[in-house]
PDB file of C-alpha atoms in Angstrom:
ATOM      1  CA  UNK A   1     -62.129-126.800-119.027  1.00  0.00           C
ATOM      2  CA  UNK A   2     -64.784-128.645-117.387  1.00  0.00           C
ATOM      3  CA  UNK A   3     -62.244-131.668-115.965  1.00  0.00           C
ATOM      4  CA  UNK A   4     -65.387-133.193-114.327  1.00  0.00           C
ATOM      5  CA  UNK A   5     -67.681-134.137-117.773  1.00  0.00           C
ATOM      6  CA  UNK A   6     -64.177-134.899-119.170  1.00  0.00           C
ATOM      7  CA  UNK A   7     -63.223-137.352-116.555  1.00  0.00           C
ATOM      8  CA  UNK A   8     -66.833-139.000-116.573  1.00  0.00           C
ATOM      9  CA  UNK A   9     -66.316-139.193-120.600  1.00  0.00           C
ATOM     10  CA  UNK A  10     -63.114-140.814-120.131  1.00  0.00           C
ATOM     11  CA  UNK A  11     -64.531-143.109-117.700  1.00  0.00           C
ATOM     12  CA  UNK A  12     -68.170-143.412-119.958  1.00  0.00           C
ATOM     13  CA  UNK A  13     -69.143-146.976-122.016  1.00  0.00           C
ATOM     14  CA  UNK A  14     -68.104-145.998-125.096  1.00  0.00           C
ATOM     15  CA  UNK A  15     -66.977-147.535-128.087  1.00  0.00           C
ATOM     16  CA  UNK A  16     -63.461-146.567-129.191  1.00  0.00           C
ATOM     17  CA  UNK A  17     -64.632-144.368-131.930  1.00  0.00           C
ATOM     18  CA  UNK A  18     -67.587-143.008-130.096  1.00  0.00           C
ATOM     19  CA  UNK A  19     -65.063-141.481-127.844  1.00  0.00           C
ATOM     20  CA  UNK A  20     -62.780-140.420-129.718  1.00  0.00           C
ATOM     21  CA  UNK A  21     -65.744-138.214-131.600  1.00  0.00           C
ATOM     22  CA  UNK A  22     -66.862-137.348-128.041  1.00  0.00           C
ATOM     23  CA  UNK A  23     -63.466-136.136-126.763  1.00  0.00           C
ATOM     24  CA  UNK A  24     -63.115-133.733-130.331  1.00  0.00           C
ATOM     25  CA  UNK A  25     -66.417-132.216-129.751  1.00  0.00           C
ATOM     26  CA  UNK A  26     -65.719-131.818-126.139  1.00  0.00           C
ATOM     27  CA  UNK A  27     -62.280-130.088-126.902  1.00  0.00           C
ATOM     28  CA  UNK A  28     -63.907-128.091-129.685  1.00  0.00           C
ATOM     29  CA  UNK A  29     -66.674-126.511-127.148  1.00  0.00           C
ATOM     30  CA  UNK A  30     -65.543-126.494-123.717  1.00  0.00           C
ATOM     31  CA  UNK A  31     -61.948-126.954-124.608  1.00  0.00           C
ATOM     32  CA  UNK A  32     -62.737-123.124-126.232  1.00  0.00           C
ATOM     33  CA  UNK A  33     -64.619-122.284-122.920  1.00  0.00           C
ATOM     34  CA  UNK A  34     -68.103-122.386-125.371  1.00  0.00           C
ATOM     35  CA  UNK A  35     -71.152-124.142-124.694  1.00  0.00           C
ATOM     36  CA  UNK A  36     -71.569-125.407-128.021  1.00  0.00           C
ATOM     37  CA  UNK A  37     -70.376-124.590-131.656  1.00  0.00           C
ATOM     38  CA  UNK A  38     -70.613-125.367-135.540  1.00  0.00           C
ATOM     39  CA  UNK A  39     -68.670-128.412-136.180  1.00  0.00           C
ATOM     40  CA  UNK A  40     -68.206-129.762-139.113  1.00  0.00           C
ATOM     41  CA  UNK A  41     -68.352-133.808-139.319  1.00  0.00           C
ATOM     42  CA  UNK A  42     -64.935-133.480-142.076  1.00  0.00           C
ATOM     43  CA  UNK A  43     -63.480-131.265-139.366  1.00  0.00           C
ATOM     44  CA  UNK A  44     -63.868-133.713-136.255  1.00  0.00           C
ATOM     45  CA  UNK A  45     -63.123-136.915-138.834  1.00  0.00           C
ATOM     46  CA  UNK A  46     -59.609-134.819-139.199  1.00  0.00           C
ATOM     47  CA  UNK A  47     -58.927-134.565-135.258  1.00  0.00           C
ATOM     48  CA  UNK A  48     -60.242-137.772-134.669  1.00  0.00           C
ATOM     49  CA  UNK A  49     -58.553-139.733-137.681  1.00  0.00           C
ATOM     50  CA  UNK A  50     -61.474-141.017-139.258  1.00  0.00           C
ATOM     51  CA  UNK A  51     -63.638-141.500-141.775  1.00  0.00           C
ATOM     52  CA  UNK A  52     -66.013-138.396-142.554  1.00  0.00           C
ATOM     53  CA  UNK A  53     -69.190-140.914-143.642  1.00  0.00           C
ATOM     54  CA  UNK A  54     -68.654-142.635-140.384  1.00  0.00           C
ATOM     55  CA  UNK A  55     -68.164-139.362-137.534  1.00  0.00           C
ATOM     56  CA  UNK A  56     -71.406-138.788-138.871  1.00  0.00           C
ATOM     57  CA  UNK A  57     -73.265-141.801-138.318  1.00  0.00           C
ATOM     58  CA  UNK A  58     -71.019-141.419-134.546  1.00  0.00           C
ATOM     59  CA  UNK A  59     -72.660-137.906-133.864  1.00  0.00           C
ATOM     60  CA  UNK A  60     -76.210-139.496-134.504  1.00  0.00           C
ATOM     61  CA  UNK A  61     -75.411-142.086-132.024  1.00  0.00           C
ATOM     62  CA  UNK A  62     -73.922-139.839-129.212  1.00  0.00           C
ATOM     63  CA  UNK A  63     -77.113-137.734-129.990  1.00  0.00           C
ATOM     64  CA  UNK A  64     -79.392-140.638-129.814  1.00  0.00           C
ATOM     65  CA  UNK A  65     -77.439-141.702-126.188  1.00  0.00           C
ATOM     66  CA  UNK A  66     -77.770-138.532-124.715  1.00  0.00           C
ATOM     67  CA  UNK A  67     -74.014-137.574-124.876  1.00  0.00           C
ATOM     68  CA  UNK A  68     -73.978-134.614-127.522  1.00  0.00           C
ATOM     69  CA  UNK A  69     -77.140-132.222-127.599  1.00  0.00           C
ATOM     70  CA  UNK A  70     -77.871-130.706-131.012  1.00  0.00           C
ATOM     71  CA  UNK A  71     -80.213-127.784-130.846  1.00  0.00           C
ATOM     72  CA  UNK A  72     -81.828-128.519-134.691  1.00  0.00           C
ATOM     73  CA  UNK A  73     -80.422-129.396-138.114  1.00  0.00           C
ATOM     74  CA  UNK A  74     -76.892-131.537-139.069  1.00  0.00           C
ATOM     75  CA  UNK A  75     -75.330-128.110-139.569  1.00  0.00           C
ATOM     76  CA  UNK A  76     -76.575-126.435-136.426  1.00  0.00           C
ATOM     77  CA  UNK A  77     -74.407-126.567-133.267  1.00  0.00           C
ATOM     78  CA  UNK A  78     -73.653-129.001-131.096  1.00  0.00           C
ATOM     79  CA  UNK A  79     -72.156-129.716-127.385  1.00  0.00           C
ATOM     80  CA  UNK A  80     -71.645-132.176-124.812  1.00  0.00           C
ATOM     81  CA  UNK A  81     -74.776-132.676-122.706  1.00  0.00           C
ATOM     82  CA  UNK A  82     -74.435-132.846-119.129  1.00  0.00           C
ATOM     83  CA  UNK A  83     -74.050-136.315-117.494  1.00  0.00           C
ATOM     84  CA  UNK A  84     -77.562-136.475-116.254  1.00  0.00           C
ATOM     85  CA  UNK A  85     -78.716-136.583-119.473  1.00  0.00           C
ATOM     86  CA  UNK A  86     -76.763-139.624-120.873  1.00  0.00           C
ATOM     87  CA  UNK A  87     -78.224-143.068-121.449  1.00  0.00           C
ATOM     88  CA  UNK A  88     -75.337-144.919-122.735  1.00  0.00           C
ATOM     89  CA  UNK A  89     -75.857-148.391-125.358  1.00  0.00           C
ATOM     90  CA  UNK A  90     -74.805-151.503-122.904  1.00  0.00           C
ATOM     91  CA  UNK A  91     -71.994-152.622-125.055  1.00  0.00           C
ATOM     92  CA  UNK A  92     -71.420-156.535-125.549  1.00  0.00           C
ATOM     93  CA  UNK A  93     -68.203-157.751-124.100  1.00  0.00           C
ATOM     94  CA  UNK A  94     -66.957-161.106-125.256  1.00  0.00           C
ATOM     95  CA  UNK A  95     -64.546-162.561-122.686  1.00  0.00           C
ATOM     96  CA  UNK A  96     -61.452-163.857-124.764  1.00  0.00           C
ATOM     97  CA  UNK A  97     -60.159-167.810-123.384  1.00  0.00           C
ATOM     98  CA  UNK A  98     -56.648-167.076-122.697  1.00  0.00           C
ATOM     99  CA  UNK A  99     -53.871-169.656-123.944  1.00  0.00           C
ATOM    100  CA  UNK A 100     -51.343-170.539-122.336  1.00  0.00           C
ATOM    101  CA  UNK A 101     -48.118-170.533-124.208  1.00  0.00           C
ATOM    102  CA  UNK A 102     -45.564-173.147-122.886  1.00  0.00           C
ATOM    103  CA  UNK A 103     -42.111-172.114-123.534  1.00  0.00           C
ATOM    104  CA  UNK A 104     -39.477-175.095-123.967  1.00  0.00           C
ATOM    105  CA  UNK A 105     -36.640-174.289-122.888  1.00  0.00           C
ATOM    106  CA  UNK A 106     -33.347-175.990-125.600  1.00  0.00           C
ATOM    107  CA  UNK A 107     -30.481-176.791-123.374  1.00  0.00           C
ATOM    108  CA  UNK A 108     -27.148-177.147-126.240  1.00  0.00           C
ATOM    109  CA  UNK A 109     -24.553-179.064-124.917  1.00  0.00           C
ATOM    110  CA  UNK A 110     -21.154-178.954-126.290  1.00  0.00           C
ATOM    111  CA  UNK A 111     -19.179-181.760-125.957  1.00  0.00           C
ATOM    112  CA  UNK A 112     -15.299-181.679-125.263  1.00  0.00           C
ATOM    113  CA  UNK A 113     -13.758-185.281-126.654  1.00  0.00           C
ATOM    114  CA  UNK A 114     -10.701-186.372-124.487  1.00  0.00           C
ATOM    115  CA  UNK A 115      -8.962-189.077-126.017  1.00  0.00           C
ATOM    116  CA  UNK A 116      -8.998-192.630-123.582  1.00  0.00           C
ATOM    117  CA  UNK A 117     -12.069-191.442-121.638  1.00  0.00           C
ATOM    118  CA  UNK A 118     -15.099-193.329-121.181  1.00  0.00           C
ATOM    119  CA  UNK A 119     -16.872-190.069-120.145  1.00  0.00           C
ATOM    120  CA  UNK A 120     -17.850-186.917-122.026  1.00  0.00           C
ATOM    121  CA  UNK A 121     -17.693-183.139-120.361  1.00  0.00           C
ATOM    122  CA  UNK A 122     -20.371-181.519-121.603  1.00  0.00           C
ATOM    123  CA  UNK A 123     -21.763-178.153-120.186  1.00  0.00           C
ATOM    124  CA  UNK A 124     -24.540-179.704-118.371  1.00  0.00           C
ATOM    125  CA  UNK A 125     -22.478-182.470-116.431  1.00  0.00           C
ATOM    126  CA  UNK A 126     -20.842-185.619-116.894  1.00  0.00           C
ATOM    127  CA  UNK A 127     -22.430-187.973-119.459  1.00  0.00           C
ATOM    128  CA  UNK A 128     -22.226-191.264-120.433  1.00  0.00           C
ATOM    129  CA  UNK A 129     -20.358-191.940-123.385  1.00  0.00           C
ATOM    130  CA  UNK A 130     -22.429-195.107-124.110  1.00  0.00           C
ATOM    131  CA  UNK A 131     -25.791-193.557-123.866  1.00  0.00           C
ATOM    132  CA  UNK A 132     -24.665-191.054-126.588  1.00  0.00           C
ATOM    133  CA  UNK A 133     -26.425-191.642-129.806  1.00  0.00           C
ATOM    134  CA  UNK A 134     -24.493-192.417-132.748  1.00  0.00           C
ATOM    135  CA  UNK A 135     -24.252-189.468-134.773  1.00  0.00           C
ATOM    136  CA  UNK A 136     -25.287-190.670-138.804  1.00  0.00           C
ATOM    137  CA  UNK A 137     -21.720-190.724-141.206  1.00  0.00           C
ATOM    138  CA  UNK A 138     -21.589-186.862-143.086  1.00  0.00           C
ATOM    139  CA  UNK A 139     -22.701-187.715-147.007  1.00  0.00           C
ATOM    140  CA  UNK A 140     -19.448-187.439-148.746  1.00  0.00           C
ATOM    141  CA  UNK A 141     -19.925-184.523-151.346  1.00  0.00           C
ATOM    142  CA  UNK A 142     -20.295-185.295-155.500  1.00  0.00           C
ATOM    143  CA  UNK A 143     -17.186-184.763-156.984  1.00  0.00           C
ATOM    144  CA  UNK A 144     -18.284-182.681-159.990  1.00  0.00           C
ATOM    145  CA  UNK A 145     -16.434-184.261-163.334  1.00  0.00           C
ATOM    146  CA  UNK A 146     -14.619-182.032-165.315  1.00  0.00           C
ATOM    147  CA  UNK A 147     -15.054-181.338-168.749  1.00  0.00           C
ATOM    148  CA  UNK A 148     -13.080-184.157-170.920  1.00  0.00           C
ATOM    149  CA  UNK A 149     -13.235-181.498-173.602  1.00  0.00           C
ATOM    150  CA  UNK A 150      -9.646-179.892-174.154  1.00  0.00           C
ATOM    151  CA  UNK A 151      -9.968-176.207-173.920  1.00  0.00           C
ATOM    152  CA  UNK A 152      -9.603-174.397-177.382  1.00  0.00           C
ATOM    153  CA  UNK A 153      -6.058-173.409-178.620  1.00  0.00           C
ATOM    154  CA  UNK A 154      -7.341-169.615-179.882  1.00  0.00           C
ATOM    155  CA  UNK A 155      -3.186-168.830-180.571  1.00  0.00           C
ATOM    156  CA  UNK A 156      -2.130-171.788-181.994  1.00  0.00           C
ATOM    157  CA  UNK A 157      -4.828-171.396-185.154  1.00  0.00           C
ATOM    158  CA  UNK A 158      -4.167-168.245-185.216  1.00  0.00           C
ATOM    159  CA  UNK A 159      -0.224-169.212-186.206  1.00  0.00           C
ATOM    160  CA  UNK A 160      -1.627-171.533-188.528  1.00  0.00           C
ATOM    161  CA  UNK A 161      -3.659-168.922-190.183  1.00  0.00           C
ATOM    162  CA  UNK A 162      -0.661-167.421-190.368  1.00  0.00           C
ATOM    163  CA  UNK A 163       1.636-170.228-191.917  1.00  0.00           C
ATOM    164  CA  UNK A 164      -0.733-171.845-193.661  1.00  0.00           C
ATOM    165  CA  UNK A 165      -1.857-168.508-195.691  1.00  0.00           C
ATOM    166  CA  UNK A 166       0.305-165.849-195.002  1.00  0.00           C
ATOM    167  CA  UNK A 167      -1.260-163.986-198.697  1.00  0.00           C
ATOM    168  CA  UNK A 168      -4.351-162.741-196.393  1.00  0.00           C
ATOM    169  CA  UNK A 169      -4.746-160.526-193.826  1.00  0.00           C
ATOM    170  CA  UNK A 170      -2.744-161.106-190.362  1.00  0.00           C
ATOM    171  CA  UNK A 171      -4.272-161.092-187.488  1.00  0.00           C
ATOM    172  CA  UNK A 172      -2.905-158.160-184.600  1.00  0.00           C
ATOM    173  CA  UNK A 173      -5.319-158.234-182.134  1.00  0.00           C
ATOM    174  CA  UNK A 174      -6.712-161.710-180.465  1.00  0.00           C
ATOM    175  CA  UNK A 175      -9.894-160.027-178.754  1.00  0.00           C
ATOM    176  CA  UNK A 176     -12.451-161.368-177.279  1.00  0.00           C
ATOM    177  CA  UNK A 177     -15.054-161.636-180.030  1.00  0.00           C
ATOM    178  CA  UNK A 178     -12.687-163.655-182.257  1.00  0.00           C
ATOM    179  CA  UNK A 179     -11.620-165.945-179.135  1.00  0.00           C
ATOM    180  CA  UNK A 180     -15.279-166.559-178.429  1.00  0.00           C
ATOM    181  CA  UNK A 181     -15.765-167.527-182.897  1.00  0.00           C
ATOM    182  CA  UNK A 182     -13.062-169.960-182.612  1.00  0.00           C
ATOM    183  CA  UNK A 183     -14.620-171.374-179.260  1.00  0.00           C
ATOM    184  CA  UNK A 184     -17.613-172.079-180.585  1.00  0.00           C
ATOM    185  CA  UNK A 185     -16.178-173.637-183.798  1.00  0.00           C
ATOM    186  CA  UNK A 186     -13.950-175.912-181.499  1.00  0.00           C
ATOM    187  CA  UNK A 187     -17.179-177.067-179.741  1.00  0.00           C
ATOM    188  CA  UNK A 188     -19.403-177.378-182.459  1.00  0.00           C
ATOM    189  CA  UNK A 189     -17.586-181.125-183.382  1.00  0.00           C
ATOM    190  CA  UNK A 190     -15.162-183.661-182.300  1.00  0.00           C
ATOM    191  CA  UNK A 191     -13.939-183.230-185.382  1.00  0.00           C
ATOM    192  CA  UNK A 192     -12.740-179.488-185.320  1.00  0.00           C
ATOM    193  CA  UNK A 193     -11.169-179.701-181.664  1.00  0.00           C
ATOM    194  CA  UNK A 194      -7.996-181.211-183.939  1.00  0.00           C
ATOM    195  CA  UNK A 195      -5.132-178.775-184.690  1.00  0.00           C
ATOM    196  CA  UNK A 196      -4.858-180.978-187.902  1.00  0.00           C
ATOM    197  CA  UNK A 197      -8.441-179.895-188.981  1.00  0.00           C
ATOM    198  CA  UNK A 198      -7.567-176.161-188.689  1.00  0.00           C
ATOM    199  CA  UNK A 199      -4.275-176.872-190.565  1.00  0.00           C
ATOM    200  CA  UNK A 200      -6.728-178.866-193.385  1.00  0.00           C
ATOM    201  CA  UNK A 201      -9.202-175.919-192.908  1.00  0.00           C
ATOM    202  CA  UNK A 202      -6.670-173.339-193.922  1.00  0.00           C
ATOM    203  CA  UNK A 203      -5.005-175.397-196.331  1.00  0.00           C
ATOM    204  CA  UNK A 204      -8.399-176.343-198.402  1.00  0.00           C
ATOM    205  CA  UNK A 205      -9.197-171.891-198.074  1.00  0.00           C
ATOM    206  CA  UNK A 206      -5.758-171.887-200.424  1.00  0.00           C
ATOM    207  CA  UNK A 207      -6.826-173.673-203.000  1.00  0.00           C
ATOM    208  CA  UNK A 208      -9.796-171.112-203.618  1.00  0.00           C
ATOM    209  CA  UNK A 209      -9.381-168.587-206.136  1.00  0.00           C
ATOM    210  CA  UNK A 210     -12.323-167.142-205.109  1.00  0.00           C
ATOM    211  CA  UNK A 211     -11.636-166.612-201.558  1.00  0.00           C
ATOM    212  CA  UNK A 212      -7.594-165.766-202.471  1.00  0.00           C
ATOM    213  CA  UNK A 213      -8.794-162.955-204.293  1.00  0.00           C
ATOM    214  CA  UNK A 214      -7.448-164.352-207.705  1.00  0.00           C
ATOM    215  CA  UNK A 215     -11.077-164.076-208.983  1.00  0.00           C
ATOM    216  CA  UNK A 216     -11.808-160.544-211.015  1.00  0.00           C
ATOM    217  CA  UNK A 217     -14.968-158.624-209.099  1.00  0.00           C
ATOM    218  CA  UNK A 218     -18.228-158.132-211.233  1.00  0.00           C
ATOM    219  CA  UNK A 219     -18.426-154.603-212.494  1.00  0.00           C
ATOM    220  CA  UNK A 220     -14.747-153.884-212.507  1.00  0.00           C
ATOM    221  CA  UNK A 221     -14.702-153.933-208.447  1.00  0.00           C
ATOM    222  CA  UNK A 222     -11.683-155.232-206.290  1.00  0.00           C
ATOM    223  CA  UNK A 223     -11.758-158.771-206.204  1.00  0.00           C
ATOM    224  CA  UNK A 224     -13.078-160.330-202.613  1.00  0.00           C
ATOM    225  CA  UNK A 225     -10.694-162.086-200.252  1.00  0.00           C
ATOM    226  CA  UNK A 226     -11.132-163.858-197.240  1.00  0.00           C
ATOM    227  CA  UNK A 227      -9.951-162.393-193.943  1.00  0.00           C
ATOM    228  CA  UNK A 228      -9.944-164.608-190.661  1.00  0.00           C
ATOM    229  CA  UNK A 229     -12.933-163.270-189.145  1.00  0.00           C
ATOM    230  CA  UNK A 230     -14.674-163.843-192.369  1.00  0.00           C
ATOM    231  CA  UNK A 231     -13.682-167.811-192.258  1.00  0.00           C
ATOM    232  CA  UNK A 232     -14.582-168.112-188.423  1.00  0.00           C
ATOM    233  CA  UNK A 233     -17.619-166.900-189.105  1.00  0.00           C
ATOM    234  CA  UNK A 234     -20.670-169.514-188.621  1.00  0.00           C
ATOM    235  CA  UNK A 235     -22.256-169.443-192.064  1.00  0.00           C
ATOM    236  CA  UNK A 236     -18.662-168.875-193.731  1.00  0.00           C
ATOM    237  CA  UNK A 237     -17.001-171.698-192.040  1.00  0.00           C
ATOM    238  CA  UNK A 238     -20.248-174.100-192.810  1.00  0.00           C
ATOM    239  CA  UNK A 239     -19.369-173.255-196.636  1.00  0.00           C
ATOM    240  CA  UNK A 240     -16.055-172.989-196.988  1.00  0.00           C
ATOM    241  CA  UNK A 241     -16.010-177.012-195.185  1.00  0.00           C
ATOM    242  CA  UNK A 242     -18.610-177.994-197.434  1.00  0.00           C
ATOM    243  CA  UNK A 243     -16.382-176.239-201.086  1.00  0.00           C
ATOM    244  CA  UNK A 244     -18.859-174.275-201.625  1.00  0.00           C
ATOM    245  CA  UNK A 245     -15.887-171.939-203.040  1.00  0.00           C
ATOM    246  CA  UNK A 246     -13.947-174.841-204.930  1.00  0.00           C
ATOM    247  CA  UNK A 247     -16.677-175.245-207.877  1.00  0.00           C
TER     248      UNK A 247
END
C-alpha cells in the first residue's frame, strides 16, 4: 500500500464524504496493489455507508479536483491520481462563537435542631438562627368524607326472601352477580336502602298469583314463578314496584 498518497489523503481538504469515497477507492485499487479498477458507485456507497445517487455525484467531484483519474466512461475504471495532480475546492469554514456554560454550584445544608440553642449546625458552619427564613406552615391535607350511604345488607334480604316467601326458590349461593343486583337496587333510591322496603317488596311479590305460579300457563305450559334473580332484576323490580302483576 502506497502509505504516502494515503497519508496526504488523510491529511487532504476534503469534505467528510469526499473522503470517505476517496479512502474506498483508494483501498479498492492500491489497497489490491492495482493501479486502477471497475468500481461500481452501489459498491463504494456500501463501504462508505452512503447513498448510491450521492457517491456518484462525489466521484464527479474528486474527478473534477484532480483526486480520482477516470480513463473514459462512468463504468470505466478509476484510481487515485497522484498528488501533483490534485487541485482541491477551498472549503468554507465558519468559526463557531463558543459559550460559556457557567455551572452553579447548590450547596444543601441540613440542619440539626438542638433544643435551647440560639444557633443552628448546619454542614456548612454555624448559622444564625434569626437570619433563617421562616419556613411557610405544610397545607393540612382534605379529609376525604365518607360515604353517608350505609353499605347494602346483600344477607339480610336474602333471609327475608326467605321468610317472607319461602313457596319460591331459595337462594344457595350469594355470588357476586346477585350481590352486585341488590347493590345497585339499594343505590338506585333512598327509599330501597330500608330493610322495611325489601320486607314490603317481598310481601307485595305474595300477593301475585301471577308471579306465585298460581296462574295456569297459555298452551297447557307450567305456570311461571318468580325466582330471586328474576325480582332483582332491573326491569323486573321496576314492575313488580309499580303492580304491574297485581291487575
Amino acid at each position: 500500500m502506497d502509505n504516502e498518497l494515503y497519508e496526504a489523503l488523510i491529511g487532504a481538504d476534503l469534505s467528510g464524504r469526499e473522503l470517505r469515497v476517496a479512502l474506498a477507492v483508494h483501498r479498492l485499487t492500491i489497497g489490491y496493489n492495482v493501479d486502477e479498477a471497475r468500481i461500481a458507485a452501489s459498491y463504494i456507497a456500501k463501504m462508505a455507508g452512503l447513498d448510491r445517487a450521492n457517491v456518484s455525484r462525489i466521484i464527479n467531484d474528486l474527478i473534477r479536483q484532480g483526486v480520482v483519474a477516470r480513463s473514459g466512461g462512468s463504468r470505466d475504471p478509476i484510481s487515485i491520481a497522484p498528488v501533483s495532480c490534485w487541485k482541491i475546492d477551498q472549503k468554507a469554514t465558519v468559526s463557531k462563537p463558543t459559550q460559556c456554560v457557567e455551572k452553579v454550584r447548590a450547596t444543601v445544608s441540613v440542619l440539626t435542631h438542638f433544643k435551647d440553642s440560639k444557633d443552628i449546625n448546619s454542614l456548612t458552619g454555624v448559622v444564625d438562627a434569626k437570619r433563617q427564613p421562616e419556613q411557610p406552615a405544610e397545607a393540612a391535607e382534605p379529609v376525604r368524607q365518607k360515604s353517608q350511604m350505609p353499605a347494602c345488607p346483600h344477607q339480610a334480604i336474602v333471609d327475608l326472601y326467605h321468610e317472607v316467601l319461602p313457596e319460591l326458590p331459595g337462594v344457595a349461593i350469594l355470588n357476586d352477580t346477585r350481590k352486585r343486583h341488590l347493590q345497585s337496587r339499594w343505590r338506585e333510591s333512598a327509599v330501597h336502602r330500608d330493610l322495611d322496603f325489601w320486607r314490603d317488596y317481598f310481601a307485595t311479590v305474595k300477593t301475585s298469583a301471577f308471579l306465585m305460579g298460581k296462574v295456569q300457563g297459555r298452551m297447557g305450559a307450567k305456570p311461571f314463578r318468580a325466582t330471586f334473580d328474576w325480582l332483582i332484576a332491573p326491569s323486573n323490580f321496576v314492575k313488580v314496584v309499580e303492580g304491574n302483576y297485581h291487575a
